[in-house]
Tab-separated table of C-alpha atoms in Angstrom:
chain	number	residue	atom	x	y	z
A	1	MET	CA	0.000	0.000	0.000
A	2	ASP	CA	2.088	2.852	-1.227
A	3	GLN	CA	-0.584	5.388	-2.092
A	4	ALA	CA	-2.806	7.778	-0.184
A	5	ARG	CA	-6.201	6.457	0.886
A	6	LYS	CA	-9.450	8.316	1.552
A	7	VAL	CA	-11.214	7.271	4.773
A	8	ARG	CA	-13.836	8.500	7.217
A	9	VAL	CA	-13.088	8.649	10.937
A	10	CYS	CA	-15.072	9.418	14.066
A	11	ILE	CA	-13.438	11.718	16.608
A	12	THR	CA	-15.081	12.312	19.991
A	13	ASN	CA	-14.581	14.524	23.029
A	14	GLU	CA	-15.004	12.480	26.210
A	15	GLN	CA	-13.984	12.385	29.849
A	16	ASN	CA	-10.315	11.732	30.461
A	17	PRO	CA	-10.139	8.241	32.010
A	18	ASN	CA	-7.415	9.435	34.401
A	19	ASP	CA	-9.004	12.752	35.402
A	20	SER	CA	-12.776	13.194	35.554
A	21	LYS	CA	-12.440	16.993	35.462
A	22	SER	CA	-10.804	17.105	32.042
A	23	SER	CA	-11.721	15.907	28.565
A	24	MET	CA	-9.777	14.190	25.795
A	25	HIS	CA	-10.197	13.464	22.112
A	26	PHE	CA	-10.665	9.864	21.008
A	27	LEU	CA	-10.574	8.120	17.636
A	28	LYS	CA	-13.516	5.702	17.758
A	29	TRP	CA	-13.420	4.103	14.328
A	30	ILE	CA	-12.164	4.243	10.766
A	31	GLN	CA	-14.088	3.486	7.575
A	32	LEU	CA	-12.999	3.137	3.976
A	33	ASP	CA	-14.541	5.916	1.913
A	34	GLY	CA	-17.654	4.516	0.278
A	35	GLY	CA	-17.677	1.454	2.532
A	36	ASP	CA	-20.625	0.186	4.545
A	37	VAL	CA	-18.643	-1.087	7.522
A	38	ILE	CA	-16.743	0.747	10.245
A	39	TYR	CA	-13.704	-0.669	12.021
A	40	GLU	CA	-13.834	0.126	15.718
A	41	PHE	CA	-10.740	0.746	17.809
A	42	PRO	CA	-10.673	-0.991	21.202
A	43	PRO	CA	-10.556	1.429	24.179
A	44	GLU	CA	-6.804	1.047	24.667
A	45	PHE	CA	-6.178	2.329	21.114
A	46	GLN	CA	-8.637	5.254	21.066
A	47	GLN	CA	-6.690	8.124	22.682
A	48	LEU	CA	-5.996	10.437	19.783
A	49	ASN	CA	-3.105	12.442	21.238
A	50	SER	CA	-1.088	9.444	22.388
A	51	LYS	CA	-1.908	6.721	19.846
A	52	HIS	CA	-2.651	8.560	16.597
A	53	ARG	CA	-0.093	11.370	16.433
A	54	THR	CA	0.266	11.108	12.648
A	55	LEU	CA	-3.411	12.030	12.216
A	56	LEU	CA	-2.805	15.230	14.176
A	57	GLN	CA	-0.716	16.489	11.237
A	58	ILE	CA	-3.705	16.376	8.859
A	59	PRO	CA	-5.250	19.887	8.566
A	60	THR	CA	-8.866	18.642	8.670
A	61	VAL	CA	-8.199	16.759	11.907
A	62	LYS	CA	-6.558	19.837	13.447
A	63	SER	CA	-9.600	21.955	12.558
A	64	VAL	CA	-12.077	19.418	13.917
A	65	LEU	CA	-10.242	19.205	17.240
A	66	LYS	CA	-10.706	22.962	17.655
A	67	THR	CA	-14.478	22.593	17.226
A	68	LEU	CA	-14.889	19.563	19.491
A	69	THR	CA	-14.944	21.410	22.793
A	70	ARG	CA	-18.098	20.036	24.422
A	71	ARG	CA	-17.857	16.702	26.222
A	72	GLY	CA	-19.972	14.060	24.501
A	73	SER	CA	-19.727	15.660	21.064
A	74	TYR	CA	-18.359	13.872	18.018
A	75	ARG	CA	-17.600	14.478	14.348
A	76	ILE	CA	-17.456	12.048	11.469
A	77	ILE	CA	-15.064	13.441	8.895
A	78	ALA	CA	-13.523	12.425	5.582
A	79	ILE	CA	-9.748	12.637	5.371
A	80	THR	CA	-7.022	11.417	3.065
A	81	LEU	CA	-4.367	9.349	4.780
A	82	PRO	CA	-0.923	10.114	3.350
A	83	ALA	CA	0.831	7.126	1.757
A	84	THR	CA	3.225	6.978	4.718
A	85	THR	CA	0.310	6.745	7.188
A	86	VAL	CA	-1.798	4.107	5.387
A	87	PRO	CA	0.304	1.152	6.684
A	88	LEU	CA	-0.466	2.225	10.278
A	89	TYR	CA	-4.175	1.486	9.671
A	90	PHE	CA	-4.279	-1.095	6.856
A	91	ASP	CA	-2.219	-4.186	6.063
A	92	ASP	CA	-0.967	-5.135	2.576
A	93	ASN	CA	-4.278	-6.884	1.833
A	94	GLY	CA	-6.437	-3.898	2.775
A	95	ASN	CA	-7.539	-5.238	6.167
A	96	SER	CA	-8.053	-2.654	8.883
A	97	VAL	CA	-5.369	-3.152	11.510
A	98	PHE	CA	-3.717	-1.017	14.180
A	99	GLU	CA	-0.534	-2.016	16.018
A	100	GLU	CA	-0.998	-5.606	14.764
A	101	TYR	CA	-4.566	-5.698	16.153
A	102	TYR	CA	-7.225	-6.412	13.542
A	103	LEU	CA	-10.099	-4.040	14.226
A	104	GLU	CA	-13.638	-5.277	14.797
A	105	GLU	CA	-16.135	-4.721	11.986
A	106	LYS	CA	-19.386	-3.008	12.928
A	107	ASP	CA	-22.421	-1.545	11.216
A	108	LEU	CA	-22.394	2.271	11.481
A	109	GLN	CA	-26.081	2.614	12.408
A	110	LYS	CA	-25.760	-0.086	15.075
A	111	TRP	CA	-22.708	1.681	16.515
A	112	LYS	CA	-24.551	5.021	16.660
A	113	SER	CA	-27.574	3.511	18.412
A	114	GLU	CA	-25.369	1.690	20.947
A	115	THR	CA	-23.050	4.620	21.604
A	116	TYR	CA	-25.446	7.564	21.407
A	117	PRO	CA	-28.961	6.208	22.084
A	118	VAL	CA	-31.951	8.531	21.824
A	119	PRO	CA	-33.147	9.207	25.400
A	120	THR	CA	-36.649	7.975	26.208
A	121	GLY	CA	-39.201	10.657	25.497
A	122	GLN	CA	-36.776	12.599	23.315
A	123	GLY	CA	-37.352	10.789	20.019
A	124	PRO	CA	-39.902	11.641	17.379
A	125	SER	CA	-43.474	11.313	18.561
A	126	GLN	CA	-45.540	8.389	17.361
A	127	LEU	CA	-48.591	10.630	16.933
A	128	SER	CA	-49.228	12.334	13.634
A	129	SER	CA	-49.352	16.118	13.656
A	130	GLU	CA	-53.132	15.971	13.130
A	131	ALA	CA	-53.560	13.752	16.193
A	132	GLN	CA	-51.280	16.045	18.212
A	133	ASN	CA	-53.289	19.096	17.147
A	134	ALA	CA	-56.557	17.365	18.055
A	135	ALA	CA	-55.219	16.450	21.502
A	136	ILE	CA	-54.015	20.019	22.114
A	137	LEU	CA	-57.351	21.456	20.970
A	138	GLU	CA	-59.236	19.140	23.334
A	139	ILE	CA	-57.069	20.199	26.282
A	140	LEU	CA	-57.496	23.884	25.435
A	141	GLN	CA	-61.266	23.504	25.219
A	142	LYS	CA	-61.361	21.842	28.638
A	143	LEU	CA	-59.178	24.558	30.149
A	144	THR	CA	-61.231	27.324	28.572
A	145	ALA	CA	-64.495	25.802	29.790
A	146	THR	CA	-63.271	25.589	33.394
A	147	THR	CA	-61.773	29.076	33.532
A	148	GLU	CA	-64.573	31.031	31.901
A	149	GLU	CA	-66.768	32.784	34.413
A	150	PRO	CA	-70.416	33.232	33.574
A	151	GLN	CA	-71.222	36.805	32.659
A	152	PRO	CA	-73.921	38.442	34.770
A	153	GLN	CA	-77.137	38.859	32.877
A	154	ARG	CA	-78.339	42.388	32.320
A	155	MET	CA	-81.771	43.223	33.553
A	156	GLU	CA	-83.531	45.676	31.350
């Protein structure tokens, strides 16, 4: 593999495992551009600053790190690995490997749902907008009926 390779990577900002008061950047997975599968790094290989120093030289990665300031945030970005960096992430047969560890294949949507699940009650409502409007109208009618005071009748 002696040529540059386009990939997508996921970089996150999470709690530092050694200091709960500080945050760190992590490289969660790598994906071949146009591929359907992601290759997930095990926790011991995710620390970006200590394990993936060569990626820190790529301008897009540098820019993304500046924007990832909030803990729990992540970015999925496309980058081109320089020819000298490709062997750090792929073997001669194109398999995704890091420090002689063959990375686990995962489905991207499954990874997102496992890693960043939608909190209960925060997802899209099951009711259609018409049903929601009808329910709101019914509540408003009940509230209006209980708060309206009868007007005194005029005697003429």
